Coordinates of C-alpha atoms in Angstrom, one line a residue:
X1 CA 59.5 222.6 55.7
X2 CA 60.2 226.5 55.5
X3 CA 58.7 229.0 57.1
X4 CA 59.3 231.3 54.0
X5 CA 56.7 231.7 51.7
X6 CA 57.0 228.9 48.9
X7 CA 56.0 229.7 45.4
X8 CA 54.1 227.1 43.7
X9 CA 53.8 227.1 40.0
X10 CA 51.2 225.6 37.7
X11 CA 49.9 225.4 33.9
X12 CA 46.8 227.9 33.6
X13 CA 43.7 226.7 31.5
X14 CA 42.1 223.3 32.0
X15 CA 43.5 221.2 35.0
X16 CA 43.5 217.5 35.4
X17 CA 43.7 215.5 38.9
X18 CA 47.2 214.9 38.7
X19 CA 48.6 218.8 38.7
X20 CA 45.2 219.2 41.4
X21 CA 47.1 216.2 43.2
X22 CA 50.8 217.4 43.0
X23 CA 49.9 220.9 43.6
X24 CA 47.7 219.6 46.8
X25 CA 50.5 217.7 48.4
X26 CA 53.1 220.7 47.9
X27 CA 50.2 222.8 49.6
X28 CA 50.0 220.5 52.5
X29 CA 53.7 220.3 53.1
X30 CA 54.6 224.0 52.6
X31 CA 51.5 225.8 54.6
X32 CA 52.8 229.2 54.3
X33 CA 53.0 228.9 49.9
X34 CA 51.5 231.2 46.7
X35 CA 50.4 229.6 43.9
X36 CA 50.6 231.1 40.5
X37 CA 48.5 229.2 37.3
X38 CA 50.7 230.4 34.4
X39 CA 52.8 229.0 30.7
X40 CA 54.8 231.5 30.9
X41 CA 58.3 230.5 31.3
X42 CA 59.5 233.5 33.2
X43 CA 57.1 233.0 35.7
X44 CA 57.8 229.1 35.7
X45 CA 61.8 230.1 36.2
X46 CA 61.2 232.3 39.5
X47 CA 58.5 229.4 41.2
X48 CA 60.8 227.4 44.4
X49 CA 58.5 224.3 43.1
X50 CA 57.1 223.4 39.8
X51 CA 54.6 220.9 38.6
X52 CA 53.2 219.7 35.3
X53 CA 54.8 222.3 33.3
X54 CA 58.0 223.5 32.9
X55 CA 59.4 220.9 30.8
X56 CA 61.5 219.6 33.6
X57 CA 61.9 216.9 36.0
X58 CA 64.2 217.1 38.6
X59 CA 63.2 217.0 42.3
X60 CA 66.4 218.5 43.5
X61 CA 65.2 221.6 42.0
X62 CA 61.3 221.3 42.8
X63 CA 60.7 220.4 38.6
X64 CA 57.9 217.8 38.5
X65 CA 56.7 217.7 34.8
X66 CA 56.6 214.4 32.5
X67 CA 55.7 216.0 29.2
X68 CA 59.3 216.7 28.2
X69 CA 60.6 214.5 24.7
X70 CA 62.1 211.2 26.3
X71 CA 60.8 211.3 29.9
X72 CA 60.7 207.6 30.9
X73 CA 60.2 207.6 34.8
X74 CA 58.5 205.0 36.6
X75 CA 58.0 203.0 39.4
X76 CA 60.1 200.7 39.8
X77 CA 59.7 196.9 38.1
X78 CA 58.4 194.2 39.9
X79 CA 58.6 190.0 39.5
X80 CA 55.1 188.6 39.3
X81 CA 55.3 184.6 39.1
X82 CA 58.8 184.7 37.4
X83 CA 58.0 187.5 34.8
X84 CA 59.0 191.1 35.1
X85 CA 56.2 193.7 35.0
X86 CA 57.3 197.0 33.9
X87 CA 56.3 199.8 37.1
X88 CA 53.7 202.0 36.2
X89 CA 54.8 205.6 34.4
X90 CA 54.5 208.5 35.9
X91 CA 52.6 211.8 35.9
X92 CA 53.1 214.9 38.3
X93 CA 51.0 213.2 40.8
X94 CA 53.3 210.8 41.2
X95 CA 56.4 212.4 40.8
X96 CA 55.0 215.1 43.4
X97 CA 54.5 212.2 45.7
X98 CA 57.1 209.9 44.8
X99 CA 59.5 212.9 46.3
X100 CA 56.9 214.5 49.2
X101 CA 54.5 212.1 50.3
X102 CA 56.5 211.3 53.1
X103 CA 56.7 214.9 54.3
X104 CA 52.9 215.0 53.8
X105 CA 52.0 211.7 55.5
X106 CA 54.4 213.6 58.9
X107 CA 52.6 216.3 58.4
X108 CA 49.4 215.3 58.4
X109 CA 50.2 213.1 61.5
X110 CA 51.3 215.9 63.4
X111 CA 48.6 218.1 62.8
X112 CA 46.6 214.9 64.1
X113 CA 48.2 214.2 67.3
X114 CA 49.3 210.6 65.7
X115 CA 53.5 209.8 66.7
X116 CA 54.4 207.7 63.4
X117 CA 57.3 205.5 63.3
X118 CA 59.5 206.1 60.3
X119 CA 58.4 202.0 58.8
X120 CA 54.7 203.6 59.4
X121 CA 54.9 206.1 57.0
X122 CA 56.6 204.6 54.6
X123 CA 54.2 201.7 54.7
X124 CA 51.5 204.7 54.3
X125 CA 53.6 206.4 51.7
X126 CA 53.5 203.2 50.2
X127 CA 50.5 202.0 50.4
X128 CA 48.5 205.5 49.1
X129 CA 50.8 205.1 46.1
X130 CA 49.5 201.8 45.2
X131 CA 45.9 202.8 45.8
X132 CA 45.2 206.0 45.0
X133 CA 47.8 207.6 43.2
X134 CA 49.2 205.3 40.2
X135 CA 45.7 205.5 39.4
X136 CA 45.7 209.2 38.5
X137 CA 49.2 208.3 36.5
X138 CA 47.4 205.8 35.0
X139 CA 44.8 207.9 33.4
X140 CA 46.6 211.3 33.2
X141 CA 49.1 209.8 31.0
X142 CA 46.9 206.9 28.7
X143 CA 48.4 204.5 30.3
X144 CA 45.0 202.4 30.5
X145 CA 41.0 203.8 31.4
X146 CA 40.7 202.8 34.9
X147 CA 37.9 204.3 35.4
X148 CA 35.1 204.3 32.6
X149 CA 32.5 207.2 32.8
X150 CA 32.5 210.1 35.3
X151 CA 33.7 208.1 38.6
X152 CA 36.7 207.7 38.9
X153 CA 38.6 210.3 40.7
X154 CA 40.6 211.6 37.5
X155 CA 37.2 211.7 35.8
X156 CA 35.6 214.0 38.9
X157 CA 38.1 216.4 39.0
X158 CA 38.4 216.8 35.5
X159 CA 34.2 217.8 36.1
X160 CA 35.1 220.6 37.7
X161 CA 36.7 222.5 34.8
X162 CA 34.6 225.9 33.5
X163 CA 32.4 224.8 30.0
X164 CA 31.8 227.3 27.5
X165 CA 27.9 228.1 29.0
X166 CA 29.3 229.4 31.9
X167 CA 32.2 231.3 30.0
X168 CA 29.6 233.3 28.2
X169 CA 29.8 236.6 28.4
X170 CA 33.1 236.9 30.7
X171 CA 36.2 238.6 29.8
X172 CA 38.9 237.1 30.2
X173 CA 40.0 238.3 33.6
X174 CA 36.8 236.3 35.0
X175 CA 37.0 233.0 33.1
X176 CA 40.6 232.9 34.4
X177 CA 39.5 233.5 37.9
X178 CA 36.7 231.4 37.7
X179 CA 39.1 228.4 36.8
X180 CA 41.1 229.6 39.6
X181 CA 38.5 228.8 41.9
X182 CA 37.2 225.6 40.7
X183 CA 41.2 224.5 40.8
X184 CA 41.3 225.4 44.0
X185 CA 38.0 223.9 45.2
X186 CA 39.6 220.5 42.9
X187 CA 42.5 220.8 45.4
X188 CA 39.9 220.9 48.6
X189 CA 38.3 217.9 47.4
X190 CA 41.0 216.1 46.3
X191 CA 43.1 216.6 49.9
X192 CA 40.1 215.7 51.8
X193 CA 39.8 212.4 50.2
X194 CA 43.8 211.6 50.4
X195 CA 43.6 212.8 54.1
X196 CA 40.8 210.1 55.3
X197 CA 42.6 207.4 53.1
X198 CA 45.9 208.3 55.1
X199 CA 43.4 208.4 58.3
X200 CA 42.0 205.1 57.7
X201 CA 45.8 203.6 56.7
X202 CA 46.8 204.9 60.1
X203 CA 43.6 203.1 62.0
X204 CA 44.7 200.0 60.4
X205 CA 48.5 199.8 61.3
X206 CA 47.4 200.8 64.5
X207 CA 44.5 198.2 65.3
X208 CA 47.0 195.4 63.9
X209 CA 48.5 194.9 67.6
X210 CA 44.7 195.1 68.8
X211 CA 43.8 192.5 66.6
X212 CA 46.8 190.0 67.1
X213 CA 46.2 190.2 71.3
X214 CA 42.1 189.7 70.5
X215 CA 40.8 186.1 72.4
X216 CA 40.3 183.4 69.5
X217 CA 37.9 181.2 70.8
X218 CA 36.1 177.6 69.5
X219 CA 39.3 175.8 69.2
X220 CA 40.8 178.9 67.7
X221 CA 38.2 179.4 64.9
X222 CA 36.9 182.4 66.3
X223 CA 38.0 186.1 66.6
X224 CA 36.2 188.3 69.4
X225 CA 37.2 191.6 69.1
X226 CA 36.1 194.1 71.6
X227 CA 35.5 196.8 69.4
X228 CA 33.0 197.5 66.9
X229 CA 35.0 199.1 63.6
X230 CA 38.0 197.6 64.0
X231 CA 40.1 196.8 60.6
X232 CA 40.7 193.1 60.9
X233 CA 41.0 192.0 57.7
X234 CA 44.8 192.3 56.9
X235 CA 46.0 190.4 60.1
X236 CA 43.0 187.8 60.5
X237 CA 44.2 186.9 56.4
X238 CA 48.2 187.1 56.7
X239 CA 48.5 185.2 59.8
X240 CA 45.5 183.6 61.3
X241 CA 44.6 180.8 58.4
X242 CA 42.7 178.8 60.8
X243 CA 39.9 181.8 61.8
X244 CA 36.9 181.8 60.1
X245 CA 34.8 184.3 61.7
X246 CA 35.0 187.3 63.9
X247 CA 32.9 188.3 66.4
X248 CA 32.3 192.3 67.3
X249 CA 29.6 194.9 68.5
X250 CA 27.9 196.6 65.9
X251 CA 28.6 200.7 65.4
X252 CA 25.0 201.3 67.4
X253 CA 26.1 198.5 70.1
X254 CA 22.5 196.9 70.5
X255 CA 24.0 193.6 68.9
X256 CA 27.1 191.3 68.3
X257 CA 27.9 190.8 64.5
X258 CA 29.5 187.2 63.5
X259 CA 31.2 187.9 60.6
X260 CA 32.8 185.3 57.8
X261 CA 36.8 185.9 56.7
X262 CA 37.4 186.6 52.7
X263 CA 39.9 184.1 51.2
X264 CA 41.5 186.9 50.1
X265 CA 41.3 190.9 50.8
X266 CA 38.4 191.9 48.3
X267 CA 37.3 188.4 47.9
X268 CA 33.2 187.7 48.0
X269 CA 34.5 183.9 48.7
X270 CA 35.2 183.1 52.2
X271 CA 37.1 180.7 54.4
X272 CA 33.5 179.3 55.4
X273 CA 29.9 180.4 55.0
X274 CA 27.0 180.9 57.2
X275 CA 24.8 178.3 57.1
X276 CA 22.6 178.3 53.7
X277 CA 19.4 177.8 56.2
X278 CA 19.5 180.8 58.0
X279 CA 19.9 183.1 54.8
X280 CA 17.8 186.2 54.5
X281 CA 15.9 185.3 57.8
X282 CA 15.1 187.7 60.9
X283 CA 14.7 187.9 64.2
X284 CA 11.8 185.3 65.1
X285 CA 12.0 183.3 62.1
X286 CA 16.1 183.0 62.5
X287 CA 15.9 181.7 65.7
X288 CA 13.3 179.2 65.0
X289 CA 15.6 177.3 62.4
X290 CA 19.3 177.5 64.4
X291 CA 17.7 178.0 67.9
X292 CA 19.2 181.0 69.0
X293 CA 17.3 182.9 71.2
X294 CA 18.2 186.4 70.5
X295 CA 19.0 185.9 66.6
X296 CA 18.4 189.3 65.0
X297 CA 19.3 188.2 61.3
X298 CA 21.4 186.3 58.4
X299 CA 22.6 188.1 55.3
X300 CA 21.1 186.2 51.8
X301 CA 24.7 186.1 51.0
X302 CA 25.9 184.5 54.2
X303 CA 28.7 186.6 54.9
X304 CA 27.5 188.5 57.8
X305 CA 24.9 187.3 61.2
X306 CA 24.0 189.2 64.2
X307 CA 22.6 188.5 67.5
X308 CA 21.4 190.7 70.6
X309 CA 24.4 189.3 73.1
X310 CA 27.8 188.3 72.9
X311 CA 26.7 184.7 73.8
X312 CA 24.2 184.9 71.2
X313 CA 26.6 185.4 68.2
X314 CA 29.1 183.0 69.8
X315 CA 26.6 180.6 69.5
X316 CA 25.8 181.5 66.3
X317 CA 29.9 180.7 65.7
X318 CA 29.2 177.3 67.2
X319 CA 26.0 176.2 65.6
X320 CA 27.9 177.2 61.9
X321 CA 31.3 175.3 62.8
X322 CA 28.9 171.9 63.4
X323 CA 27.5 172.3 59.9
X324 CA 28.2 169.0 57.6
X325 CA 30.2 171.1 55.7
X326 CA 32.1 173.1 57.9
X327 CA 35.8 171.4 57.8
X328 CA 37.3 170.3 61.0

């Protein structure tokens, strides 16, 4: 951090999400910053940090470009079932990251009121890497389409560029401030959707002791958590194989949820259905068929039950584990 004025350098013309990204993250870590779009390599020489132009890469010396003849950075390789899988290349959003996300992640945790341990943010460092932003490398530099059409982030950024109808008839002065602006309102966009994946990162590393102290109950097959929204998923998967369902309030708290556990994160497949006779059924016509009193409905898919009380969906739990085909 300085509490100079940082000047942050750019490529003019048409901008892509990963120079939107890098510049973004340099923004949130230096506050007090100006940022000049420019080619020129005069200007480029006097900017304190530099990204996706410049033909350098060199973090010492805030350099973050990749277009350079015989850049080969990349993440590092990894070992998947006894085969090594070359790490994924890099663009400026990566190489911006690679070198400031943890300064962002602190930053952003301050300005929050959050106290993050230094394994914390590197697990968030980590973890927006893998999620968000070797996805914009991915695209930025060919490495693969991950995201077909206009909805993937790279692709909604890239929406955002001036078109030649809305050009017409402006010097050039005004096209390039009118670029300026969209780039800008890129950067705005972009931030605010890295800032609630770091907030929601943060929820879950904090919840996990939450979730590891929450009452298991049915022989240890059920979860009750005491609070609606909780990330459970991570914990309940890595190291409670025997849980099959959890139990919470619902965001409007007029009802318990019984929820089933994935086999895996992302998974439709879980450890154990709902029964197959309550699906798609409500209220009065739920309750006839399992009993429960206060039944307020069964998802067609079976992944997800409710009930008015706490003893309702715990009964719900009960009613499921005595299926036929619910293992022991």
């Amino acid at each position: 951090m300085t509490d100079t004025t940082t000047l942050i350098a750019t490529h003019s013309g048409t901008f892509h999400a990963d120079d939107v990204f890098g510049v973004g993250i340099l923004m949130g870590v230096f506050p007090s910053h100006r940022l000049i779009r420019t080619r020129k390599q005069e200007l480029i020489d006097t900017a304190d940090l530099v990204v996706d132009v410049g033909g350098v890469w060199d973090a010492a010396t805030g350099r973050f470009d990749h277009h350079q003849r015989g850049f080969d950075g990349a993440r590092p390789a990894t070992e998947v079932d006894g085969t090594t899988v070359p790490g994924v290349g890099y663009a400026s959003a990566g190489l911006v990251w690679s070198a400031y996300g943890t300064a962002y992640v602190q930053a952003w945790a301050a300005s929050h009121g959050h106290a993050l341990g230094e394994a914390a943010v590197a697990e968030i460092v980590r973890s927006i890497d893998h999620s968000l932003v070797q996805y914009l490398d991915i695209v930025d530099t060919g490495q693969g389409d991950v995201s077909p059409g206009i909805f993937g982030l790279s692709s909604l950024i890239a929406q955002l560029n001036t078109h030649w109808l809305e050009e017409k008839g402006l010097d050039h002065t005004a096209k390039a401030q009118l670029l300026e602006t969209r780039f800008r309102e890129a950067i705005a966009i972009t931030r605010k959707f890295l800032d609630h994946a770091i907030s929601k990162k943060v929820a879950q590393l904090q919840a996990m002791d939450t979730v590891r102290a929450a009452p298991r109950l049915l022989r240890g097959r059920v979860l009750h958590l005491q609070e609606g929204g909780m990330p459970w998923t991570h914990v309940v998967l890595a190291e409670m194989p025997e849980v099959v369902f959890v139990i919470y309030p619902d965001s409007d708290g007029d009802q318990y949820q019984i929820k089933t556990v994935p086999v895996e994160a992302g998974s439709f497949t879980a450890r154990m259905d709902l029964p197959s006779s309550w699906a798609g059924l409500r209220d009065g016509e739920l309750a006839a068929v399992n009993g429960v009193a206060d039944s307020v409905f069964c998802h067609l898919n079976l992944f997800i039950g409710g009930a008015r009380s706490f003893a309702g969906a715990l009964k719900m739990a009960e009613l499921a584990l005595a299926e036929p085909t619910a293992s022991a």
